[in-house]
Short mmCIF file of C-alpha atoms and ligand atoms in Angstrom, two decimals:
data_model
loop_
_atom_site.label_atom_id
_atom_site.label_comp_id
_atom_site.label_asym_id
_atom_site.label_seq_id
_atom_site.Cartn_x
_atom_site.Cartn_y
_atom_site.Cartn_z
CA UNK K 287 11.91 -40.52 -86.35
CA UNK K 288 14.07 -43.59 -86.70
CA UNK K 289 17.47 -42.66 -88.09
CA UNK K 290 18.94 -46.09 -88.76
CA UNK K 291 16.55 -49.02 -88.29
CA UNK K 292 19.35 -51.60 -88.26
CA UNK K 293 21.29 -49.94 -85.42
CA UNK K 294 18.09 -49.30 -83.49
CA UNK K 295 17.00 -52.94 -83.82
CA UNK K 296 20.37 -54.08 -82.47
CA UNK K 297 19.89 -51.79 -79.47
CA UNK K 298 16.27 -52.93 -78.93
CA UNK K 299 17.33 -56.59 -79.15
CA UNK K 300 20.13 -56.18 -76.65
CA UNK K 301 17.90 -54.22 -74.23
CA UNK K 302 15.15 -56.82 -74.55
CA UNK K 303 17.60 -59.68 -73.92
CA UNK K 304 19.11 -57.85 -70.93
CA UNK K 305 15.64 -57.28 -69.45
CA UNK K 306 14.70 -60.95 -69.95
CA UNK K 307 17.93 -62.57 -68.86
CA UNK K 308 19.27 -60.22 -66.17
CA UNK K 309 16.62 -57.84 -64.85
CA UNK K 310 13.47 -59.98 -64.60
CA UNK K 311 15.31 -62.78 -62.72
CA UNK K 312 16.53 -60.14 -60.19
CA UNK K 313 13.20 -58.37 -59.64
CA UNK K 314 12.36 -60.15 -56.40
CA UNK K 315 15.83 -59.68 -54.98
CA UNK K 316 15.62 -55.94 -55.64
CA UNK K 317 12.16 -55.76 -54.03
CA UNK K 318 13.33 -57.69 -50.96
CA UNK K 319 16.63 -55.86 -50.43
CA UNK K 320 15.50 -52.43 -51.69
CA UNK K 321 18.80 -52.33 -53.59
CA UNK K 322 19.89 -52.89 -57.18
CA UNK K 323 22.95 -55.20 -57.16
CA UNK K 324 26.17 -53.41 -58.15
CA UNK K 325 26.94 -55.89 -60.95
CA UNK K 326 23.62 -55.02 -62.57
CA UNK K 327 24.31 -51.30 -62.25
CA UNK K 328 27.64 -51.93 -64.00
CA UNK K 329 25.92 -53.84 -66.81
CA UNK K 330 23.39 -51.02 -67.28
CA UNK K 331 26.37 -48.69 -67.59
CA UNK K 332 28.13 -50.92 -70.13
CA UNK K 333 25.01 -51.07 -72.29
CA UNK K 334 25.02 -47.26 -72.49
CA UNK K 335 21.56 -47.01 -70.96
CA UNK K 336 22.41 -43.98 -68.81
CA UNK K 337 22.98 -41.81 -71.89
CA UNK K 338 20.04 -42.60 -74.18
CA UNK K 339 18.92 -39.01 -74.59
CA UNK K 340 22.24 -37.19 -74.18
CA UNK K 341 23.83 -35.80 -77.40
CA UNK K 342 26.58 -37.90 -79.00
CA UNK K 343 29.25 -35.23 -78.63
CA UNK K 344 28.89 -35.62 -74.86
CA UNK K 345 29.03 -39.40 -74.95
CA UNK K 346 25.33 -40.27 -75.20
CA UNK K 347 23.28 -42.11 -77.83
CA UNK K 348 21.24 -39.01 -78.72
CA UNK K 349 18.10 -41.05 -79.42
CA UNK K 350 15.22 -39.31 -81.15
CA UNK K 351 11.97 -39.29 -79.17
CA UNK K 352 10.55 -42.13 -81.26
CA UNK K 353 13.69 -44.21 -80.67
CA UNK K 354 13.63 -43.36 -76.95
CA UNK K 355 10.01 -44.47 -76.46
CA UNK K 356 10.72 -47.74 -78.30
CA UNK K 357 13.59 -48.41 -75.87
CA UNK K 358 11.38 -47.37 -72.93
CA UNK K 359 8.69 -49.90 -74.01
CA UNK K 360 11.35 -52.62 -73.57
CA UNK K 361 13.00 -51.39 -70.37
CA UNK K 362 9.61 -51.05 -68.70
CA UNK K 363 8.83 -54.76 -69.05
CA UNK K 364 10.54 -55.29 -65.71
CA UNK K 365 10.46 -53.62 -62.26
CA UNK K 366 10.20 -49.85 -62.65
CA UNK K 367 13.05 -49.50 -60.12
CA UNK K 368 15.61 -50.43 -62.79
CA UNK K 369 14.23 -47.76 -65.12
CA UNK K 370 14.20 -45.27 -62.29
CA UNK K 371 17.93 -45.70 -61.70
CA UNK K 372 18.80 -44.73 -65.28
CA UNK K 373 15.65 -42.63 -65.75
CA UNK K 374 16.88 -39.47 -64.09
CA UNK K 375 20.15 -39.42 -66.09
CA UNK K 376 18.16 -39.82 -69.30
CA UNK K 377 15.37 -37.49 -68.27
CA UNK K 378 14.78 -35.00 -65.50
CA UNK K 379 18.32 -35.25 -64.07
CA UNK K 380 20.12 -34.32 -67.31
CA UNK K 381 17.69 -32.59 -69.63
CA UNK K 382 17.85 -29.21 -67.87
CA UNK K 383 21.54 -29.10 -68.82
CA UNK K 384 20.94 -30.60 -72.31
CA UNK K 385 18.17 -28.11 -73.14
CA UNK K 386 19.36 -24.92 -71.48
CA UNK K 387 22.87 -25.47 -70.09
CA UNK K 388 25.91 -23.41 -71.12
CA UNK K 389 28.53 -25.14 -73.27
CA UNK K 390 30.85 -25.29 -70.26
CA UNK K 391 28.13 -26.94 -68.11
CA UNK K 392 27.38 -29.46 -70.87
CA UNK K 393 31.03 -30.37 -71.33
CA UNK K 394 31.59 -30.75 -67.60
CA UNK K 395 28.54 -32.79 -66.57
CA UNK K 396 26.96 -34.52 -69.57
CA UNK K 397 29.76 -37.03 -70.33
CA UNK K 398 29.71 -38.16 -66.68
CA UNK K 399 25.91 -38.53 -66.73
CA UNK K 400 25.93 -40.34 -70.10
CA UNK K 401 28.51 -42.83 -68.85
CA UNK K 402 26.56 -43.40 -65.63
CA UNK K 403 29.64 -42.35 -63.66
CA UNK K 404 27.41 -39.95 -61.77
CA UNK K 405 23.67 -39.89 -61.10
CA UNK K 406 21.66 -36.70 -61.64
CA UNK K 407 18.51 -35.73 -59.74
CA UNK K 408 15.83 -33.11 -60.34
CA UNK K 409 14.68 -31.08 -57.35
CA UNK K 410 11.51 -29.10 -57.96
CA UNK K 411 8.90 -30.34 -55.45
CA UNK K 412 8.84 -28.91 -51.91
CA UNK K 413 6.80 -29.66 -48.78
CA UNK K 414 4.46 -26.76 -49.61
CA UNK K 415 4.62 -26.88 -53.39
CA UNK K 416 3.80 -29.90 -55.54
CA UNK K 417 1.28 -29.47 -58.35
CA UNK K 418 1.56 -25.71 -57.87
CA UNK K 419 5.28 -25.85 -58.62
CA UNK K 420 5.56 -22.13 -59.39
CA UNK K 421 4.85 -21.37 -55.72
CA UNK K 422 8.15 -22.96 -54.61
CA UNK K 423 9.92 -21.18 -51.76
CA UNK K 424 13.56 -22.26 -51.90
CA UNK K 425 15.66 -19.11 -52.27
CA UNK K 426 18.94 -18.41 -54.05
CA UNK K 427 20.51 -15.09 -53.08
CA UNK K 428 23.48 -13.75 -55.06
CA UNK K 429 26.57 -13.02 -52.96
CA UNK K 430 29.58 -12.11 -55.11
CA UNK K 431 30.38 -14.98 -57.41
CA UNK K 432 28.13 -17.40 -55.50
CA UNK K 433 24.42 -17.97 -54.84
CA UNK K 434 23.35 -18.94 -51.32
CA UNK K 435 20.53 -21.50 -51.33
CA UNK K 436 18.05 -22.10 -48.51
CA UNK K 437 15.02 -24.38 -48.55
CA UNK K 438 13.81 -28.00 -48.64
CA UNK K 439 13.01 -30.19 -51.62
CA UNK K 440 10.75 -33.24 -51.15
CA UNK K 441 10.41 -36.74 -52.71
CA UNK K 442 13.54 -36.32 -54.86
CA UNK K 443 14.16 -39.46 -56.93
CA UNK K 444 17.69 -40.86 -56.69
CA UNK K 445 18.71 -38.13 -54.22
CA UNK K 446 20.54 -40.67 -52.00
CA UNK K 447 22.60 -41.80 -55.03
CA UNK K 448 22.95 -38.44 -56.79
CA UNK K 449 26.17 -36.56 -57.40
CA UNK K 450 24.41 -33.54 -58.91
CA UNK K 451 21.01 -31.94 -58.48
CA UNK K 452 19.13 -29.64 -60.85
CA UNK K 453 17.55 -27.32 -58.29
CA UNK K 454 14.82 -24.78 -58.94
CA UNK K 455 15.04 -21.78 -56.58
CA UNK K 456 13.71 -18.25 -56.36
CA UNK K 457 16.32 -15.61 -57.28
CA UNK K 458 14.00 -12.59 -57.17
CA UNK K 459 12.54 -12.44 -53.67
CA UNK K 460 10.28 -9.49 -54.53
CA UNK K 461 8.50 -11.24 -57.40
CA UNK K 462 5.85 -13.96 -57.09
CA UNK K 463 5.33 -16.78 -59.61
CA UNK K 464 7.41 -18.50 -62.23
CA UNK K 465 9.40 -15.52 -63.56
CA UNK K 466 11.49 -15.34 -60.39
CA UNK K 467 12.65 -18.95 -60.56
CA UNK K 468 16.13 -19.98 -61.70
CA UNK K 469 17.70 -23.41 -62.14
CA UNK K 470 21.05 -24.43 -60.63
CA UNK K 471 23.36 -27.40 -60.77
CA UNK K 472 24.32 -28.24 -57.19
CA UNK K 473 26.92 -30.88 -56.48
CA UNK K 474 26.37 -33.39 -53.66
CA UNK K 475 28.84 -32.77 -50.88
CA UNK K 476 28.58 -28.98 -51.17
CA UNK K 477 28.61 -27.65 -47.59
CA UNK K 478 25.05 -26.75 -46.53
CA UNK K 479 23.44 -29.53 -48.61
CA UNK K 480 22.09 -32.46 -46.61
CA UNK K 481 19.66 -35.33 -47.18
CA UNK K 482 16.65 -36.44 -45.15
CA UNK K 483 15.96 -40.06 -44.32
CA UNK K 484 14.98 -42.31 -47.20
CA UNK K 485 11.17 -42.32 -47.75
CA UNK K 486 9.26 -45.56 -47.10
CA UNK K 487 7.29 -45.93 -50.32
CA UNK K 488 4.28 -48.06 -51.36
CA UNK K 489 6.28 -49.66 -54.16
CA UNK K 490 9.23 -49.34 -56.54
CA UNK K 491 11.58 -50.82 -53.94
CA UNK K 492 15.16 -50.32 -55.11
CA UNK K 493 14.41 -46.76 -56.25
CA UNK K 494 14.89 -44.19 -53.53
CA UNK K 495 13.58 -40.74 -52.71
CA UNK K 496 14.28 -38.37 -49.85
CA UNK K 497 14.29 -34.70 -48.88
CA UNK K 498 17.17 -32.52 -50.06
CA UNK K 499 17.85 -29.70 -47.61
CA UNK K 500 19.76 -26.49 -48.34
CA UNK K 501 21.04 -24.42 -45.40
CA UNK K 502 23.20 -21.52 -46.52
CA UNK K 503 24.48 -23.74 -49.31
CA UNK K 504 26.94 -21.73 -51.44
CA UNK K 505 26.81 -22.59 -55.12
CA UNK K 506 29.19 -21.03 -57.70
CA UNK K 507 27.37 -18.53 -59.95
CA UNK K 508 28.76 -20.47 -62.93
CA UNK K 509 26.33 -23.27 -61.97
CA UNK K 510 23.27 -21.17 -62.82
CA UNK K 511 21.83 -23.19 -65.74
CA UNK K 512 22.21 -21.24 -68.97
CA UNK K 513 23.86 -18.41 -67.02
CA UNK K 514 20.52 -16.58 -66.89
CA UNK K 515 18.22 -15.83 -63.96
CA UNK K 516 14.41 -16.08 -64.16
CA UNK K 517 14.15 -18.80 -66.80
CA UNK K 518 14.47 -21.83 -64.52
CA UNK K 519 10.75 -22.59 -64.43
CA UNK K 520 10.62 -22.68 -68.22
CA UNK K 521 13.60 -25.06 -68.17
CA UNK K 522 11.78 -27.28 -65.66
CA UNK K 523 8.58 -27.34 -67.71
CA UNK K 524 10.47 -28.22 -70.91
CA UNK K 525 12.17 -31.05 -69.05
CA UNK K 526 8.80 -32.32 -67.79
CA UNK K 527 7.19 -32.08 -71.26
CA UNK K 528 9.67 -34.60 -72.60
CA UNK K 529 9.47 -36.64 -69.38
CA UNK K 530 5.71 -37.08 -69.80
CA UNK K 531 6.14 -38.89 -73.10
CA UNK K 532 8.86 -41.07 -71.59
CA UNK K 533 6.69 -42.00 -68.58
CA UNK K 534 3.74 -42.74 -70.90
CA UNK K 535 5.99 -45.16 -72.82
CA UNK K 536 7.05 -46.76 -69.54
CA UNK K 537 3.35 -47.26 -68.67
CA UNK K 538 2.83 -49.09 -71.97
CA UNK K 539 5.79 -51.43 -71.37
CA UNK K 540 4.75 -52.18 -67.79
CA UNK K 541 1.15 -52.88 -68.86
CA UNK K 542 2.37 -55.23 -71.63
CA UNK K 543 4.42 -57.17 -69.10
CA UNK K 544 1.55 -57.42 -66.59
CA UNK K 545 -0.85 -58.60 -69.29
CA UNK K 546 1.62 -61.20 -70.55
CA UNK K 547 1.93 -62.60 -67.00
CA UNK K 548 -1.86 -62.57 -66.54
CA UNK K 549 -2.48 -64.33 -69.87
CA UNK K 550 0.02 -67.06 -68.97
CA UNK K 551 -1.59 -67.50 -65.54
CA UNK K 552 -5.09 -67.62 -67.04
CA UNK K 553 -4.04 -70.35 -69.45
CA UNK K 554 -2.50 -72.43 -66.65
CA UNK K 555 -5.00 -71.99 -63.83
CA UNK K 556 -7.81 -74.53 -63.93
CA UNK K 557 -11.23 -74.03 -62.29
CA UNK K 558 -14.53 -75.79 -63.02
CA UNK K 559 -12.50 -78.25 -65.09
CA UNK K 560 -11.15 -75.66 -67.54
CA UNK K 561 -8.35 -73.13 -67.84
CA UNK K 562 -9.81 -69.85 -66.57
CA UNK K 563 -8.70 -68.26 -69.88
CA UNK K 564 -11.62 -70.09 -71.48
CA UNK K 565 -14.16 -68.14 -69.42
CA UNK K 566 -15.52 -65.18 -71.33
CA UNK K 567 -15.50 -62.88 -68.30
CA UNK K 568 -11.74 -63.44 -68.00
CA UNK K 569 -11.39 -62.96 -71.75
CA UNK K 570 -13.14 -59.59 -71.45
CA UNK K 571 -10.49 -58.41 -68.98
CA UNK K 572 -7.71 -59.66 -71.25
CA UNK K 573 -9.25 -58.07 -74.34
CA UNK K 574 -9.99 -54.70 -72.71
CA UNK K 575 -6.41 -54.56 -71.49
CA UNK K 576 -5.00 -55.47 -74.89
CA UNK K 577 -7.10 -52.81 -76.65
CA UNK K 578 -6.17 -50.10 -74.16
CA UNK K 579 -2.47 -50.92 -74.33
CA UNK K 580 -2.62 -50.77 -78.13
CA UNK K 581 -4.32 -47.36 -77.94
CA UNK K 582 -1.71 -45.99 -75.54
CA UNK K 583 1.17 -47.41 -77.60
CA UNK K 584 -0.21 -45.78 -80.74
CA UNK K 585 -0.69 -42.45 -78.98
CA UNK K 586 2.85 -42.46 -77.59
CA UNK K 587 4.40 -43.29 -80.96
CA UNK K 588 2.33 -40.62 -82.72
CA UNK K 589 3.26 -37.92 -80.18
CA UNK K 590 6.94 -38.95 -80.27
CA UNK K 591 7.01 -38.69 -84.09
CA UNK K 592 5.33 -35.27 -83.94
CA UNK K 593 7.89 -34.09 -81.38
CA UNK K 594 10.70 -35.30 -83.64
CA UNK K 595 9.06 -33.29 -86.45
CA UNK K 596 9.41 -30.22 -84.18
CA UNK K 597 5.68 -29.86 -83.54
CA UNK K 598 4.58 -28.43 -80.20
CA UNK K 599 3.33 -31.56 -78.40
CA UNK K 600 2.45 -30.08 -75.02
CA UNK K 601 -1.19 -31.21 -75.38
CA UNK K 602 -0.30 -34.60 -76.88
CA UNK K 603 2.34 -35.32 -74.21
CA UNK K 604 -0.22 -34.63 -71.47
CA UNK K 605 -2.84 -36.75 -73.30
CA UNK K 606 -0.31 -39.61 -73.44
CA UNK K 607 0.72 -39.30 -69.77
CA UNK K 608 -2.92 -39.09 -68.65
CA UNK K 609 -4.25 -41.96 -70.76
CA UNK K 610 -1.27 -44.30 -70.48
CA UNK K 611 -0.85 -43.97 -66.69
CA UNK K 612 -4.58 -44.41 -66.03
CA UNK K 613 -4.65 -47.33 -68.50
CA UNK K 614 -1.69 -48.90 -66.70
CA UNK K 615 -3.59 -48.66 -63.40
CA UNK K 616 -6.65 -50.35 -64.91
CA UNK K 617 -4.52 -53.12 -66.43
CA UNK K 618 -2.72 -53.66 -63.09
CA UNK K 619 -6.09 -53.98 -61.35
CA UNK K 620 -7.44 -56.48 -63.90
CA UNK K 621 -4.24 -58.52 -63.76
CA UNK K 622 -4.54 -58.85 -59.97
CA UNK K 623 -8.18 -59.90 -60.50
CA UNK K 624 -7.24 -62.53 -63.09
CA UNK K 625 -4.74 -63.98 -60.59
CA UNK K 626 -7.46 -64.21 -57.91
CA UNK K 627 -6.02 -64.73 -54.41
CA UNK K 628 -2.59 -65.30 -55.96
CA UNK K 629 -2.73 -61.71 -57.21
CA UNK K 630 -2.98 -60.41 -53.65
CA UNK K 631 0.08 -62.22 -52.28
CA UNK K 632 3.63 -61.47 -53.22
CA UNK K 633 4.50 -64.83 -54.80
CA UNK K 634 3.47 -63.38 -58.15
CA UNK K 635 4.70 -60.21 -59.83
CA UNK K 636 1.09 -58.95 -60.22
CA UNK K 637 0.93 -57.77 -56.61
CA UNK K 638 4.28 -55.93 -56.84
CA UNK K 639 3.49 -54.30 -60.18
CA UNK K 640 0.08 -53.19 -58.86
CA UNK K 641 1.88 -51.15 -56.19
CA UNK K 642 4.78 -50.10 -58.43
CA UNK K 643 2.68 -48.59 -61.23
CA UNK K 644 0.48 -46.55 -58.86
CA UNK K 645 3.15 -43.87 -58.90
CA UNK K 646 2.77 -43.18 -62.62
CA UNK K 647 -0.53 -41.36 -62.02
CA UNK K 648 1.12 -39.10 -59.46
CA UNK K 649 4.61 -37.93 -60.39
CA UNK K 650 5.79 -35.74 -63.27
CA UNK K 651 2.34 -34.13 -63.04
CA UNK K 652 -0.71 -35.89 -61.57
CA UNK K 653 -3.59 -37.00 -63.81
CA UNK K 654 -5.54 -33.94 -62.69
CA UNK K 655 -2.69 -31.65 -63.72
CA UNK K 656 -2.56 -33.35 -67.15
CA UNK K 657 -6.31 -32.72 -67.51
CA UNK K 658 -5.77 -29.06 -66.65
CA UNK K 659 -2.93 -28.71 -69.18
CA UNK K 660 -4.99 -30.35 -71.94
CA UNK K 661 -8.06 -28.23 -71.26
CA UNK K 662 -6.02 -25.02 -70.92
CA UNK K 663 -4.37 -25.65 -74.29
CA UNK K 664 -7.78 -26.41 -75.85
CA UNK K 665 -9.22 -23.14 -74.56
CA UNK K 666 -6.17 -21.19 -75.74
CA UNK K 667 -6.39 -22.71 -79.22
CA UNK K 668 -10.12 -21.97 -79.44
CA UNK K 669 -9.49 -18.28 -78.70
CA UNK K 670 -7.09 -17.89 -81.63
C1 FAD G 722 8.15 -41.64 -55.52
C2 FAD G 722 8.11 -40.19 -55.93
C3 FAD G 722 9.15 -39.68 -56.68
C4 FAD G 722 9.17 -38.32 -57.01
N1 FAD G 722 10.27 -37.79 -57.65
C5 FAD G 722 10.37 -36.44 -57.79
C6 FAD G 722 11.58 -35.86 -58.28
O1 FAD G 722 12.54 -36.56 -58.64
N2 FAD G 722 11.66 -34.51 -58.34
C7 FAD G 722 10.64 -33.71 -57.97
O2 FAD G 722 10.79 -32.49 -58.04
N3 FAD G 722 9.46 -34.22 -57.51
C8 FAD G 722 9.32 -35.57 -57.40
N4 FAD G 722 8.16 -36.12 -56.90
C9 FAD G 722 7.08 -35.24 -56.54
C10 FAD G 722 5.84 -35.37 -57.45
O3 FAD G 722 6.11 -34.81 -58.71
C11 FAD G 722 4.67 -34.71 -56.71
O4 FAD G 722 4.34 -35.57 -55.63
C12 FAD G 722 3.47 -34.49 -57.61
O5 FAD G 722 3.73 -33.51 -58.58
C13 FAD G 722 2.23 -34.07 -56.82
O6 FAD G 722 2.50 -33.05 -55.89
P1 FAD G 722 2.05 -33.22 -54.37
O7 FAD G 722 2.53 -34.55 -53.90
O8 FAD G 722 2.49 -32.03 -53.62
O9 FAD G 722 0.49 -33.29 -54.42
P2 FAD G 722 -0.51 -32.04 -54.42
O10 FAD G 722 -0.08 -31.05 -55.44
O11 FAD G 722 -0.72 -31.59 -53.03
O12 FAD G 722 -1.85 -32.73 -54.95
C14 FAD G 722 -2.72 -33.48 -54.13
C15 FAD G 722 -3.96 -33.81 -54.94
O13 FAD G 722 -4.62 -32.61 -55.36
C16 FAD G 722 -4.75 -32.60 -56.76
N5 FAD G 722 -4.66 -31.23 -57.25
C17 FAD G 722 -3.68 -30.31 -57.01
N6 FAD G 722 -3.95 -29.16 -57.65
C18 FAD G 722 -5.12 -29.35 -58.31
C19 FAD G 722 -5.91 -28.54 -59.17
N7 FAD G 722 -5.54 -27.29 -59.50
N8 FAD G 722 -7.05 -29.05 -59.69
C20 FAD G 722 -7.42 -30.33 -59.37
N9 FAD G 722 -6.71 -31.15 -58.58
C21 FAD G 722 -5.57 -30.66 -58.06
C22 FAD G 722 -3.63 -33.48 -57.28
O14 FAD G 722 -3.90 -33.97 -58.58
C23 FAD G 722 -3.63 -34.58 -56.23
O15 FAD G 722 -4.62 -35.50 -56.52
C24 FAD G 722 8.10 -37.48 -56.62
C25 FAD G 722 7.02 -38.03 -55.90
C26 FAD G 722 7.02 -39.35 -55.55
C27 FAD G 722 5.88 -39.89 -54.73
#
């Protein structure tokens, strides 16, 4: 749903200009230094990009899903590290509070997240629990008006920068599975919370992950999200449902950028006396990529509109994440191929994007997990 096309177009234009004029020219610097320059972070803040999906009364832009994916298509036309910086505040780092937080929690944290004054992280994965998230082992034991947290979270995006963490932990030690899991807001700097060393990743330099370790970390009971135990896993899954559509949109934007670069290269590179773009085998790679991007874009927009219409889009969101992330991988591979040897060295963005987009098939639910969700929903619907 687009509420006001004129306002949205202004936002899309300013995001697109910012990506073109400020972010793309800084991509290499970010990749080399593994850091996003502070002036760029400030500009992202000024543009309001930290609060896209946070309600207006808490200082955000409150974009509908359709509006959000249109913005994501634009933001993703540059290094995914930039999107990752603002991505947790707009997605997994804020949505637990937006969806299920108490009014007091919303008023306290959401304005800071929307303004980009603080960064939020989402801590679900553990060393022993990834795809099987419901088997997580971090514990939260009630002691008076506090919970005491113990456990380790792994690969947590923006943990080194975060001021708050949404942490899923087990509050009922006698019960197995998802029903014993609760979600907490834990502030960085709380005694007993420490960070591991920053992970050395394959790509997305400038975006950081590390372990988050809780050792007798005392968290006020008022920071239990929604004030209710046992519903934290549901909160996490709702957050990820929305996140899957957002990541699918990011895959579309990244693929469009890679294809644009590859087309330009193919038109400039001459072999056998002609631009390689004139060879039909190169044209096949360009055309297949274009068709697949169009399919993914259409899927994402359809699912976003359905979500705005309050339909249950669990299946569609997984279809989008699965298809768009796999499509993005195929496009990245073809774009390296079109660049030939130049696609294998780091002088061109193709090599960097090839590594950067590999992550999209892994996090916020691997492709295999999306397949399982889709098939499970199909079987459930067939039984009705
Ligand atoms: C850069 C990065 C950032 C991340 N950011 C965050 C974050 O901010 N917060 C957070 O909580 N987590 C984060 N993660 C964790 C991410 O969500 C997990 O890595 C992902 O869900 C997969 O879990 P795993 O790594 O434990 O793999 P595993 O679950 O061990 O999976 C390994 C392989 O087995 C397959 N597999 C597993 N179960 C099945 C099954 N039932 N059927 C078929 N195949 C199966 C998987 O698809 C995969 O191919 C991040 C990870 C990375 C790499």
